[in-house]
Amino acid sequence: MRRATLVVQTAVQAYRQRAYPYQNILLPQDMLPKSLRADKGTAALILFYSCHYMRGTIKSGYAMRKIVGLHAQSPEFFDPHHAMQLPYEEVRKRLHAMIPYKSEQIARSWIENSRRLVLHWHGDPRIIFSVARKQSDLYRYVTNRVTVRLQGRTGNLNEDGFLGFQKKMANMLAYFLESCRLVQPFPQETVPPVDFHHLRILIATQSIHVPGRTQARYEELRPIGEHVYKVLMKRHNIGMRELGDALWLLSSRLCSESPVTETRDGELMGVDWDNPEVRTRYVRTCGSCPLQQYCTIAVQANVYYQKGYFELTRVRPQPPKHLKSSDLFPDAPRVFPKKST
């Protein structure tokens, strides 16, 4: 836990100070236009339905852009009173055209979860958070009763949860609604949604370990990451949003663009240190990362998004000693560029 403490404290401090790369932050929920954000009920529903795609190997930014686009074309899909009555085949076709991923399953969930949202929560996911004031409550009301066994569940029908919603999805909904100021901040015990990006940072810095293994699936690593987060949040007074954003942004902005994680045909490529463009990329990613002193493992996205598991032991390539620092760091970046939604 000592290593994880150093990593998390360093990242959160840089995040609070808006040091590189924490300028001009753009998160998936920021893709909601201001016109939609102004209507808090509509914004909450869009975020609720977006959670159906915040799973597996779907990139959250991509999913959010598609969801916002679907709302612009078919706002009735985001009115649970209407969506619960939509024909299954119509929903399946529209969702498949938007994102061709498990369309049959998600279409059924979209319709049934609309019905449950109307039946138990008057069609407004924000009401859940006026009742659930701790993480165990959140899991009781949001996670699907059939697939998530929890102590403390009662026979109340409003504890049936939602199809396809497991613990990560419950945390994701809490994170989205709190981040957009649609609900009051949640108690500190509620961890951020631990996704690929969070686990990549924890693995790369050896903040979590799976002894004797070279590969591990997300389902194995998520509980470990959540435990680390829960301990450190309580011990060091760190909020859900700032911890989640601090590590997520490092992975999505720096690790994703680094030459040390670049792949071809699923395999890590060697780093051509003699190539000035490669050195510039390194400067703007690993070379300027607040966690570079702790990062020892190169965690590529390709294996995860294509095959569903993490590689745990690929040593991160280091610049050769013969290169002078002036060759590697001609102009270290001071501000992360602004990106539009």
PDB file of N, CA, C and O in Angstrom, residues 230-257:
ATOM      1  N   LYS A 230     -10.438   2.711  -1.818  1.00  0.00           N
ATOM      2  CA  LYS A 230     -11.243   2.941  -0.615  1.00  0.00           C
ATOM      3  C   LYS A 230     -10.351   3.244   0.586  1.00  0.00           C
ATOM      4  O   LYS A 230     -10.628   4.163   1.364  1.00  0.00           O
ATOM      5  N   VAL A 231      -9.266   2.487   0.714  1.00  0.00           N
ATOM      6  CA  VAL A 231      -8.346   2.712   1.831  1.00  0.00           C
ATOM      7  C   VAL A 231      -7.709   4.092   1.743  1.00  0.00           C
ATOM      8  O   VAL A 231      -7.669   4.855   2.724  1.00  0.00           O
ATOM      9  N   LEU A 232      -7.208   4.448   0.558  1.00  0.00           N
ATOM     10  CA  LEU A 232      -6.477   5.707   0.414  1.00  0.00           C
ATOM     11  C   LEU A 232      -7.401   6.916   0.483  1.00  0.00           C
ATOM     12  O   LEU A 232      -7.006   7.970   0.994  1.00  0.00           O
ATOM     13  N   MET A 233      -8.611   6.797  -0.025  1.00  0.00           N
ATOM     14  CA  MET A 233      -9.560   7.910   0.057  1.00  0.00           C
ATOM     15  C   MET A 233      -9.861   8.254   1.511  1.00  0.00           C
ATOM     16  O   MET A 233      -9.887   9.431   1.891  1.00  0.00           O
ATOM     17  N   LYS A 234     -10.073   7.241   2.317  1.00  0.00           N
ATOM     18  CA  LYS A 234     -10.385   7.468   3.725  1.00  0.00           C
ATOM     19  C   LYS A 234      -9.159   7.948   4.486  1.00  0.00           C
ATOM     20  O   LYS A 234      -9.230   8.880   5.299  1.00  0.00           O
ATOM     21  N   ARG A 235      -8.023   7.342   4.198  1.00  0.00           N
ATOM     22  CA  ARG A 235      -6.801   7.641   4.955  1.00  0.00           C
ATOM     23  C   ARG A 235      -6.275   9.036   4.655  1.00  0.00           C
ATOM     24  O   ARG A 235      -5.717   9.698   5.541  1.00  0.00           O
ATOM     25  N   HIS A 236      -6.467   9.513   3.419  1.00  0.00           N
ATOM     26  CA  HIS A 236      -5.840  10.774   3.011  1.00  0.00           C
ATOM     27  C   HIS A 236      -6.849  11.840   2.565  1.00  0.00           C
ATOM     28  O   HIS A 236      -6.463  12.822   1.937  1.00  0.00           O
ATOM     29  N   ASN A 237      -8.130  11.606   2.896  1.00  0.00           N
ATOM     30  CA  ASN A 237      -9.162  12.617   2.630  1.00  0.00           C
ATOM     31  C   ASN A 237      -9.189  13.020   1.154  1.00  0.00           C
ATOM     32  O   ASN A 237      -9.100  14.196   0.804  1.00  0.00           O
ATOM     33  N   ILE A 238      -9.331  12.038   0.295  1.00  0.00           N
ATOM     34  CA  ILE A 238      -9.379  12.260  -1.145  1.00  0.00           C
ATOM     35  C   ILE A 238     -10.796  11.966  -1.632  1.00  0.00           C
ATOM     36  O   ILE A 238     -11.380  10.946  -1.273  1.00  0.00           O
ATOM     37  N   GLY A 239     -11.353  12.843  -2.445  1.00  0.00           N
ATOM     38  CA  GLY A 239     -12.710  12.677  -2.942  1.00  0.00           C
ATOM     39  C   GLY A 239     -12.793  11.731  -4.115  1.00  0.00           C
ATOM     40  O   GLY A 239     -11.809  11.485  -4.826  1.00  0.00           O
ATOM     41  N   MET A 240     -13.999  11.203  -4.335  1.00  0.00           N
ATOM     42  CA  MET A 240     -14.225  10.256  -5.422  1.00  0.00           C
ATOM     43  C   MET A 240     -13.876  10.848  -6.776  1.00  0.00           C
ATOM     44  O   MET A 240     -13.176  10.219  -7.580  1.00  0.00           O
ATOM     45  N   ARG A 241     -14.354  12.057  -7.032  1.00  0.00           N
ATOM     46  CA  ARG A 241     -14.149  12.648  -8.358  1.00  0.00           C
ATOM     47  C   ARG A 241     -12.690  12.992  -8.612  1.00  0.00           C
ATOM     48  O   ARG A 241     -12.156  12.723  -9.682  1.00  0.00           O
ATOM     49  N   GLU A 242     -12.025  13.586  -7.620  1.00  0.00           N
ATOM     50  CA  GLU A 242     -10.649  13.999  -7.875  1.00  0.00           C
ATOM     51  C   GLU A 242      -9.722  12.800  -8.025  1.00  0.00           C
ATOM     52  O   GLU A 242      -8.804  12.820  -8.859  1.00  0.00           O
ATOM     53  N   LEU A 243      -9.957  11.742  -7.274  1.00  0.00           N
ATOM     54  CA  LEU A 243      -9.127  10.550  -7.432  1.00  0.00           C
ATOM     55  C   LEU A 243      -9.404   9.883  -8.777  1.00  0.00           C
ATOM     56  O   LEU A 243      -8.475   9.534  -9.521  1.00  0.00           O
ATOM     57  N   GLY A 244     -10.692   9.727  -9.097  1.00  0.00           N
ATOM     58  CA  GLY A 244     -11.037   9.100 -10.367  1.00  0.00           C
ATOM     59  C   GLY A 244     -10.498   9.867 -11.555  1.00  0.00           C
ATOM     60  O   GLY A 244      -9.912   9.298 -12.466  1.00  0.00           O
ATOM     61  N   ASP A 245     -10.673  11.189 -11.536  1.00  0.00           N
ATOM     62  CA  ASP A 245     -10.221  12.011 -12.659  1.00  0.00           C
ATOM     63  C   ASP A 245      -8.707  12.052 -12.762  1.00  0.00           C
ATOM     64  O   ASP A 245      -8.146  12.017 -13.862  1.00  0.00           O
ATOM     65  N   ALA A 246      -8.022  12.127 -11.613  1.00  0.00           N
ATOM     66  CA  ALA A 246      -6.562  12.266 -11.629  1.00  0.00           C
ATOM     67  C   ALA A 246      -5.897  11.094 -12.334  1.00  0.00           C
ATOM     68  O   ALA A 246      -5.017  11.275 -13.189  1.00  0.00           O
ATOM     69  N   LEU A 247      -6.307   9.876 -12.023  1.00  0.00           N
ATOM     70  CA  LEU A 247      -5.670   8.716 -12.642  1.00  0.00           C
ATOM     71  C   LEU A 247      -6.217   8.444 -14.036  1.00  0.00           C
ATOM     72  O   LEU A 247      -5.468   8.056 -14.939  1.00  0.00           O
ATOM     73  N   TRP A 248      -7.504   8.672 -14.229  1.00  0.00           N
ATOM     74  CA  TRP A 248      -8.106   8.433 -15.549  1.00  0.00           C
ATOM     75  C   TRP A 248      -7.480   9.338 -16.605  1.00  0.00           C
ATOM     76  O   TRP A 248      -7.170   8.891 -17.713  1.00  0.00           O
ATOM     77  N   LEU A 249      -7.280  10.593 -16.258  1.00  0.00           N
ATOM     78  CA  LEU A 249      -6.723  11.545 -17.215  1.00  0.00           C
ATOM     79  C   LEU A 249      -5.269  11.222 -17.550  1.00  0.00           C
ATOM     80  O   LEU A 249      -4.845  11.391 -18.700  1.00  0.00           O
ATOM     81  N   LEU A 250      -4.497  10.777 -16.581  1.00  0.00           N
ATOM     82  CA  LEU A 250      -3.109  10.416 -16.876  1.00  0.00           C
ATOM     83  C   LEU A 250      -3.047   9.301 -17.912  1.00  0.00           C
ATOM     84  O   LEU A 250      -2.259   9.344 -18.861  1.00  0.00           O
ATOM     85  N   SER A 251      -3.874   8.292 -17.735  1.00  0.00           N
ATOM     86  CA  SER A 251      -3.854   7.174 -18.680  1.00  0.00           C
ATOM     87  C   SER A 251      -4.383   7.583 -20.042  1.00  0.00           C
ATOM     88  O   SER A 251      -3.782   7.279 -21.074  1.00  0.00           O
ATOM     89  N   SER A 252      -5.537   8.275 -20.064  1.00  0.00           N
ATOM     90  CA  SER A 252      -6.165   8.592 -21.348  1.00  0.00           C
ATOM     91  C   SER A 252      -5.398   9.658 -22.116  1.00  0.00           C
ATOM     92  O   SER A 252      -5.407   9.670 -23.353  1.00  0.00           O
ATOM     93  N   ARG A 253      -4.701  10.566 -21.401  1.00  0.00           N
ATOM     94  CA  ARG A 253      -3.988  11.647 -22.079  1.00  0.00           C
ATOM     95  C   ARG A 253      -2.523  11.311 -22.363  1.00  0.00           C
ATOM     96  O   ARG A 253      -1.992  11.681 -23.406  1.00  0.00           O
ATOM     97  N   LEU A 254      -1.864  10.634 -21.445  1.00  0.00           N
ATOM     98  CA  LEU A 254      -0.428  10.401 -21.589  1.00  0.00           C
ATOM     99  C   LEU A 254      -0.110   8.964 -22.002  1.00  0.00           C
ATOM    100  O   LEU A 254       0.529   8.743 -23.034  1.00  0.00           O
ATOM    101  N   CYS A 255      -0.539   7.988 -21.214  1.00  0.00           N
ATOM    102  CA  CYS A 255      -0.225   6.597 -21.559  1.00  0.00           C
ATOM    103  C   CYS A 255      -0.722   6.247 -22.960  1.00  0.00           C
ATOM    104  O   CYS A 255      -0.035   5.555 -23.723  1.00  0.00           O
ATOM    105  N   SER A 256      -1.915   6.730 -23.296  1.00  0.00           N
ATOM    106  CA  SER A 256      -2.498   6.371 -24.592  1.00  0.00           C
ATOM    107  C   SER A 256      -1.706   6.904 -25.775  1.00  0.00           C
ATOM    108  O   SER A 256      -1.754   6.332 -26.865  1.00  0.00           O
ATOM    109  N   GLU A 257      -0.971   8.003 -25.564  1.00  0.00           N
ATOM    110  CA  GLU A 257      -0.225   8.625 -26.649  1.00  0.00           C
ATOM    111  C   GLU A 257       1.270   8.340 -26.592  1.00  0.00           C
ATOM    112  O   GLU A 257       2.022   8.767 -27.461  1.00  0.00           O
TER     113      GLU A 257
END
